[in-house]
Amino acid sequence: MGPPPHPDPTTLPTTPLQQKGLAALFLFPSLSVVIVAMRMYSRVTSRTTGLDDYLVLLALLFALLMIGPLYIFMKLNYWGFRKEDVPKDLDLAAGFWWNFLVQMFYNPVLALVKASILVFLLRLGGHKTNVRYAIYGLSIFNVAHAVAIFFTALFQCWPIEANWNFGLRKEPGVHCVSNWFHVIASVITIVTDFLVVALPFWIFLGLTMRWATKIAVIGVFVLGSVVGIIGIIRVISIHHQLVEGPSPGEDTFHTVLPVWGAVETNLAIICASVPALRPLFRRWFPALFGGSSGVKSGTPYSDRYVGNSRGTNGIRSQHHDDIRLKDLRMSRTQHTEIRSVSPSGSEEEIMTYNGIMRTTNVQVSYENENPSKANVSDSRTSSELRFESKASEVRSGV
């Protein structure tokens, strides 16, 4: 079922408004390719690739597949022209055939991007029961919504040819869904966009971390709200064009409305990829994106103890990765986590608990030269003994 005959789009005239729309059509996918390439380079070099990366790659593939059909649709249907400059015998069928392909490629992009973000957030805050259940719930809804929208868009008219051949819609036995479908589907997408953006606030606001780091991490995710705002602008335009109908005398050609879909999808890909670039930025700009806030000393063995709210100590070394001891409330049994800051700078290291999680109580008995102080019992953890032994070696010049 190929497209109806049409002229070569590259031979058709253009206008300044259409040129601006086409510039945006190619600019944002180009930025997406660059950002995703940097993301994959960062993840591959730090050996932290995961499912979220592959989902973004798949979203980028669909976003790139939109470019060609959307370009042809813009050219064939004279988007960005004044009505009086549009040929009187213009046949819109060929353009809407390509627009049908755009719809098929558009719908999976946002769903894949949201799935990628949810997987990423699961790696960050998945140890919190409420957060994990919220992510699972949003993921299930996101998949169900994506599948429903895809097949509804595919069969929105039966036979399918009625999607671009408007003359068929007048024949008996031909059925098309209401134009409200496009509005409702877009509204649901926008709502889920903002729910996904809200999750990082829930995860990071409860963390004990520097406010500068916390604000930076949350700020990156807030960029995702821009995608929702663009979605709102787009759905308002769709409602006006398809449901309300154009006002008397309104020039429906003098707009670049279809380009908003490409801007929305590619901005979503970019915003979803920016958090994964932190390790790369730390490597390139360590002064701006370094993760350590420790006070450096002039001595090569200067260590500083860092305590938490429960008095558990950790060691931070000038020449080594940060090591912290953090209590985890996973059950009634108290565990102690020894966590080294990820050398790759990966955000997953902020909240994961897959490091060393063992507290060993050691009963130590020793004798003092003073008989009155003999047989003093000391109960310390194996970690404390190792740290104490190391400090002793340093003092002795070993």
Coordinates of C-alpha atoms in Angstrom, one line a residue:
M1 CA 0.0 0.0 0.0
G2 CA 2.4 2.7 -1.3
P3 CA 1.8 6.5 -1.3
P4 CA -0.2 8.1 -4.0
P5 CA 1.8 9.7 -6.8
H6 CA 3.4 13.0 -5.9
P7 CA 6.1 15.4 -7.1
D8 CA 9.7 15.4 -5.9
P9 CA 9.5 17.3 -2.6
T10 CA 12.9 18.8 -3.1
T11 CA 11.7 20.6 -6.3
L12 CA 8.8 22.3 -4.5
P13 CA 9.0 26.0 -3.5
T14 CA 9.4 27.1 0.1
T15 CA 8.8 30.1 2.4
P16 CA 10.8 31.6 5.3
L17 CA 8.3 30.1 7.8
Q18 CA 8.6 26.6 6.3
Q19 CA 12.4 27.0 6.2
K20 CA 12.4 27.7 9.9
G21 CA 10.2 24.7 10.6
L22 CA 12.5 22.4 8.5
A23 CA 15.6 23.8 10.3
A24 CA 14.1 22.8 13.6
L25 CA 13.1 19.4 12.1
F26 CA 16.8 18.7 11.4
L27 CA 18.4 20.6 14.3
F28 CA 16.8 18.7 17.2
P29 CA 17.4 15.2 15.9
S30 CA 21.0 16.2 15.2
L31 CA 21.3 17.3 18.9
S32 CA 19.7 14.0 20.0
V33 CA 22.3 12.0 18.0
V34 CA 25.2 14.0 19.6
I35 CA 23.9 13.7 23.1
V36 CA 23.0 10.0 22.9
A37 CA 26.4 9.3 21.4
M38 CA 28.1 11.1 24.3
R39 CA 25.8 9.1 26.7
M40 CA 26.8 5.8 25.2
Y41 CA 30.5 6.7 25.1
S42 CA 30.2 7.6 28.8
R43 CA 28.4 4.4 29.7
V44 CA 30.7 2.1 27.6
T45 CA 33.9 3.6 28.9
S46 CA 32.7 3.4 32.5
R47 CA 31.2 -0.1 31.9
T48 CA 27.8 0.9 33.3
T49 CA 25.6 0.3 30.3
G50 CA 22.1 -0.9 31.1
L51 CA 18.6 -1.4 29.8
D52 CA 17.9 2.3 30.0
D53 CA 20.6 3.0 27.5
Y54 CA 19.2 0.5 25.0
L55 CA 15.7 1.9 25.4
V56 CA 17.0 5.4 24.6
L57 CA 18.8 4.1 21.5
L58 CA 15.5 2.5 20.3
A59 CA 13.7 5.8 21.0
L60 CA 16.3 7.6 19.0
L61 CA 15.9 5.2 16.1
F62 CA 12.1 5.9 15.9
A63 CA 12.8 9.7 16.2
L64 CA 15.2 9.5 13.3
L65 CA 12.7 7.5 11.2
M66 CA 10.2 10.4 11.7
I67 CA 12.4 12.9 9.9
G68 CA 12.0 11.8 6.3
P69 CA 8.2 11.3 6.3
L70 CA 7.7 14.5 8.2
Y71 CA 9.9 16.5 5.8
I72 CA 7.9 15.1 2.8
F73 CA 4.6 15.8 4.6
M74 CA 5.7 19.4 5.3
K75 CA 6.7 20.0 1.6
L76 CA 3.8 18.2 -0.1
N77 CA 1.1 19.9 1.9
Y78 CA 2.6 23.3 1.7
W79 CA 3.0 23.9 5.5
G80 CA 4.2 27.4 6.2
F81 CA 2.7 29.0 3.1
R82 CA 0.0 31.6 2.8
K83 CA -3.3 30.2 1.6
E84 CA -3.3 32.3 -1.5
D85 CA 0.1 30.8 -2.5
V86 CA -1.0 27.2 -2.3
P87 CA -1.9 25.6 -5.6
K88 CA -5.7 25.4 -6.2
D89 CA -5.5 21.8 -7.3
L90 CA -3.5 20.6 -4.4
D91 CA -4.1 16.9 -3.5
L92 CA -3.5 16.3 0.2
A93 CA -3.7 12.5 0.0
A94 CA 0.0 11.9 -0.7
G95 CA 1.1 14.2 2.2
F96 CA -1.2 12.5 4.7
W97 CA 0.1 9.1 3.6
W98 CA 3.5 10.2 4.9
N99 CA 1.9 11.8 7.9
F100 CA 0.4 8.4 8.8
L101 CA 4.0 7.0 8.9
V102 CA 4.9 9.9 11.2
Q103 CA 2.2 8.9 13.6
M104 CA 3.4 5.3 13.7
F105 CA 6.9 6.4 14.5
Y106 CA 6.0 9.3 16.9
N107 CA 3.9 7.3 19.4
P108 CA 6.6 4.8 20.5
V109 CA 9.3 7.5 21.1
L110 CA 7.9 9.1 24.2
A111 CA 6.9 5.7 25.7
L112 CA 10.4 4.4 25.2
V113 CA 12.0 7.5 26.7
K114 CA 9.8 7.3 29.8
A115 CA 10.6 3.6 30.1
S116 CA 14.3 4.5 30.0
I117 CA 13.9 7.1 32.7
L118 CA 11.9 4.7 34.9
V119 CA 14.5 2.0 34.6
F120 CA 17.2 4.6 35.4
L121 CA 15.2 5.7 38.5
L122 CA 14.7 2.1 39.5
R123 CA 18.5 1.7 39.6
L124 CA 18.7 4.8 41.8
G125 CA 15.8 4.5 44.2
G126 CA 14.6 0.9 43.8
H127 CA 15.6 0.0 47.3
K128 CA 12.8 2.2 48.7
T129 CA 9.6 0.1 48.7
N130 CA 7.2 2.9 47.9
V131 CA 9.4 4.3 45.1
R132 CA 9.8 0.9 43.6
Y133 CA 6.1 0.2 43.6
A134 CA 5.4 3.6 42.1
I135 CA 8.0 2.9 39.3
Y136 CA 6.4 -0.5 38.7
G137 CA 3.0 1.0 38.4
L138 CA 4.0 3.8 36.1
S139 CA 6.0 1.3 33.9
I140 CA 3.0 -1.0 33.6
F141 CA 0.7 1.9 32.7
N142 CA 3.3 3.3 30.3
V143 CA 3.5 0.0 28.4
A144 CA -0.2 -0.5 28.3
H145 CA -0.8 3.1 27.1
A146 CA 1.9 2.8 24.4
V147 CA 0.4 -0.5 23.0
A148 CA -3.1 0.9 23.1
I149 CA -2.2 4.1 21.4
F150 CA -0.1 2.3 18.7
F151 CA -2.9 0.0 17.6
T152 CA -5.6 2.6 17.9
A153 CA -3.5 4.9 15.7
L154 CA -2.9 2.1 13.2
F155 CA -6.6 1.2 12.9
Q156 CA -8.0 4.7 13.5
C157 CA -9.7 4.3 10.1
W158 CA -10.9 1.1 8.5
P159 CA -10.0 0.5 5.9
I160 CA -6.6 2.0 6.7
E161 CA -6.5 3.8 3.3
A162 CA -9.1 6.2 4.7
N163 CA -6.4 7.8 6.8
W164 CA -5.2 9.7 3.8
N165 CA -7.9 9.2 1.2
F166 CA -10.6 11.4 2.7
G167 CA -13.0 10.6 -0.1
L168 CA -13.4 7.1 1.2
R169 CA -14.8 8.3 4.5
K170 CA -18.1 9.2 2.9
E171 CA -18.6 5.6 1.7
P172 CA -20.7 3.1 3.7
G173 CA -18.8 0.7 5.8
V174 CA -15.9 3.0 6.4
H175 CA -15.3 3.9 10.1
C176 CA -12.9 6.3 11.7
V177 CA -12.4 7.1 15.4
S178 CA -13.3 10.6 16.7
N179 CA -10.6 13.3 16.5
W180 CA -10.9 13.4 20.3
F181 CA -8.7 10.3 20.2
H182 CA -5.6 12.4 19.4
V183 CA -6.5 15.0 22.1
I184 CA -7.1 12.4 24.8
A185 CA -4.1 10.3 24.0
S186 CA -1.9 13.5 24.1
V187 CA -3.3 14.6 27.4
I188 CA -2.6 11.1 29.0
T189 CA 0.9 11.3 27.6
I190 CA 1.4 14.7 29.2
V191 CA 0.1 13.6 32.6
T192 CA 2.5 10.6 32.6
D193 CA 5.3 12.9 31.6
F194 CA 4.9 15.1 34.7
L195 CA 4.5 12.0 36.9
V196 CA 7.8 10.7 35.7
V197 CA 9.4 14.1 36.3
A198 CA 8.0 14.2 39.8
L199 CA 9.7 10.9 40.8
P200 CA 13.2 12.3 41.2
F201 CA 12.0 14.8 43.7
W202 CA 10.6 12.0 45.8
I203 CA 13.8 10.1 45.5
F204 CA 16.5 12.8 46.0
L205 CA 14.9 15.1 48.5
G206 CA 15.1 12.5 51.2
L207 CA 18.8 11.8 50.6
T208 CA 21.5 13.0 52.9
M209 CA 23.8 14.7 50.4
R210 CA 25.1 18.1 49.6
W211 CA 22.4 20.5 48.6
A212 CA 24.5 21.6 45.6
T213 CA 24.6 18.0 44.3
K214 CA 20.9 17.5 45.2
I215 CA 19.8 20.6 43.3
A216 CA 22.0 19.8 40.3
V217 CA 20.6 16.2 40.0
I218 CA 17.0 17.4 40.4
G219 CA 17.5 20.3 38.1
V220 CA 18.5 18.0 35.3
F221 CA 15.3 16.1 35.6
V222 CA 13.3 19.3 35.9
L223 CA 14.4 19.9 32.3
G224 CA 12.0 17.1 31.4
S225 CA 9.1 19.4 32.3
V226 CA 10.0 21.4 29.1
V227 CA 8.8 18.3 27.2
G228 CA 5.5 18.4 29.0
I229 CA 5.1 22.1 28.3
I230 CA 5.7 21.6 24.5
G231 CA 3.2 18.7 24.7
I232 CA 0.7 21.1 26.1
I233 CA 1.3 23.6 23.3
R234 CA 0.9 20.8 20.8
V235 CA -2.3 19.4 22.2
I236 CA -3.9 22.8 22.3
S237 CA -3.1 23.2 18.6
I238 CA -4.4 19.8 17.8
H239 CA -7.6 20.5 19.7
H240 CA -8.0 23.7 17.7
Q241 CA -7.3 22.1 14.4
L242 CA -9.2 18.8 14.7
V243 CA -11.9 19.4 17.3
E244 CA -12.9 23.1 17.3
G245 CA -12.1 23.6 13.6
P246 CA -10.4 26.7 12.1
S247 CA -12.0 30.0 12.6
P248 CA -13.6 31.8 9.6
G249 CA -10.9 33.3 7.5
E250 CA -8.1 31.5 9.4
D251 CA -5.1 30.5 7.3
T252 CA -4.5 26.8 8.3
F253 CA -1.5 26.5 6.0
H254 CA 0.5 29.3 7.6
T255 CA 1.9 27.2 10.5
V256 CA 4.5 24.6 11.1
L257 CA 2.4 22.6 13.7
P258 CA 3.7 19.2 12.6
V259 CA 7.3 20.1 13.6
W260 CA 6.3 20.4 17.2
G261 CA 6.1 16.6 17.3
A262 CA 9.7 16.3 16.3
V263 CA 10.8 18.9 18.8
E264 CA 8.9 17.2 21.6
T265 CA 10.3 13.7 21.0
N266 CA 13.9 14.8 20.5
L267 CA 13.9 17.1 23.6
A268 CA 12.6 14.1 25.5
I269 CA 15.5 12.0 24.4
I270 CA 18.0 14.8 25.2
C271 CA 16.6 15.4 28.7
A272 CA 16.6 11.7 29.4
S273 CA 20.3 11.4 28.4
V274 CA 21.7 14.4 30.2
P275 CA 21.9 12.8 33.7
A276 CA 24.0 10.0 32.2
L277 CA 26.6 12.5 31.0
R278 CA 27.8 13.4 34.6
P279 CA 30.7 10.9 34.5
L280 CA 31.9 12.4 31.2
F281 CA 31.6 15.9 32.5
R282 CA 33.5 14.9 35.7
R283 CA 36.3 13.6 33.5
W284 CA 36.4 16.7 31.3
F285 CA 35.6 19.3 34.0
P286 CA 36.7 17.9 37.3
A287 CA 36.6 21.2 39.1
L288 CA 33.0 21.8 38.2
F289 CA 31.5 18.3 38.4
G290 CA 33.8 16.6 41.0
G291 CA 31.9 14.6 43.5
S292 CA 34.2 15.1 46.6
S293 CA 33.7 17.9 49.0
G294 CA 36.4 16.8 51.4
V295 CA 39.0 19.2 52.8
K296 CA 42.4 18.3 51.5
S297 CA 45.4 18.3 53.8
G298 CA 49.0 18.8 52.9
T299 CA 50.1 15.4 54.2
P300 CA 50.0 12.4 52.0
Y301 CA 48.2 10.3 54.6
S302 CA 45.8 12.8 55.8
D303 CA 42.5 11.0 56.4
R304 CA 39.3 12.6 57.7
Y305 CA 36.5 10.7 59.5
V306 CA 33.1 11.4 58.3
G307 CA 30.2 10.5 60.6
N308 CA 26.6 10.0 59.9
S309 CA 23.6 10.7 62.1
R310 CA 24.1 7.4 64.0
G311 CA 27.7 8.0 64.7
T312 CA 29.0 5.5 62.2
N313 CA 32.4 6.6 60.8
G314 CA 34.0 6.4 57.4
I315 CA 37.3 7.3 56.0
R316 CA 37.8 9.8 53.3
S317 CA 41.3 9.9 51.7
Q318 CA 42.8 12.6 49.5
H319 CA 44.3 10.0 47.2
H320 CA 41.6 7.4 47.2
D321 CA 37.9 7.1 46.5
D322 CA 35.5 8.2 49.3
I323 CA 34.5 5.4 51.6
R324 CA 31.5 5.9 53.7
L325 CA 29.6 3.8 56.2
K326 CA 25.9 4.2 55.9
D327 CA 23.1 2.5 57.9
L328 CA 20.4 0.8 55.9
R329 CA 16.9 0.3 57.3
M330 CA 16.0 -2.8 55.3
S331 CA 14.8 -4.8 58.3
R332 CA 14.9 -4.8 62.0
T333 CA 18.4 -6.1 61.8
Q334 CA 20.9 -3.2 61.5
H335 CA 23.3 -3.5 58.6
T336 CA 26.3 -1.3 57.8
E337 CA 27.2 -0.4 54.3
I338 CA 30.7 0.3 53.2
R339 CA 30.3 2.3 50.0
S340 CA 33.1 3.7 47.8
V341 CA 32.1 6.5 45.5
S342 CA 32.0 5.2 42.0
P343 CA 35.2 5.9 40.0
S344 CA 32.9 6.3 37.0
G345 CA 30.8 8.9 38.7
S346 CA 27.7 7.1 37.9
E347 CA 24.5 8.3 39.5
E348 CA 23.6 4.8 40.5
E349 CA 26.3 4.9 43.2
I350 CA 24.3 7.6 45.0
M351 CA 21.7 5.2 46.4
T352 CA 22.6 1.6 45.6
Y353 CA 23.3 -0.8 48.4
N354 CA 25.0 -3.6 46.4
G355 CA 28.4 -2.9 48.0
I356 CA 30.0 -4.5 51.1
M357 CA 27.3 -5.0 53.6
R358 CA 28.8 -6.9 56.6
T359 CA 29.3 -6.0 60.2
T360 CA 31.5 -8.5 62.1
N361 CA 31.7 -8.1 65.9
V362 CA 35.1 -9.1 67.2
Q363 CA 35.7 -9.7 70.9
V364 CA 39.3 -8.6 71.7
S365 CA 41.0 -9.4 75.0
Y366 CA 44.4 -8.0 75.9
E367 CA 46.6 -7.5 79.0
N368 CA 48.1 -4.4 80.2
E369 CA 51.2 -4.1 82.3
N370 CA 49.0 -2.6 85.0
P371 CA 47.3 -5.7 86.6
S372 CA 44.4 -3.6 87.6
K373 CA 43.6 -2.9 84.0
A374 CA 44.2 -6.4 82.7
N375 CA 41.6 -8.4 80.8
V376 CA 39.8 -5.4 79.5
S377 CA 37.4 -6.5 76.8
D378 CA 36.9 -4.4 73.7
S379 CA 34.2 -5.0 71.2
R380 CA 34.8 -3.5 67.8
T381 CA 33.9 -4.3 64.2
S382 CA 36.4 -5.8 61.9
S383 CA 36.2 -2.6 59.8
E384 CA 37.2 -0.5 62.8
L385 CA 40.1 -2.8 63.5
R386 CA 41.4 -2.6 60.0
F387 CA 41.1 1.2 60.0
E388 CA 42.8 1.4 63.4
S389 CA 45.6 -0.9 62.2
K390 CA 46.1 1.3 59.1
A391 CA 46.3 4.4 61.3
S392 CA 48.8 2.7 63.5
E393 CA 51.0 1.9 60.5
V394 CA 50.9 5.4 59.4
R395 CA 51.9 6.8 62.7
S396 CA 54.8 4.3 62.8
G397 CA 56.0 5.4 59.4
V398 CA 55.3 1.9 57.9

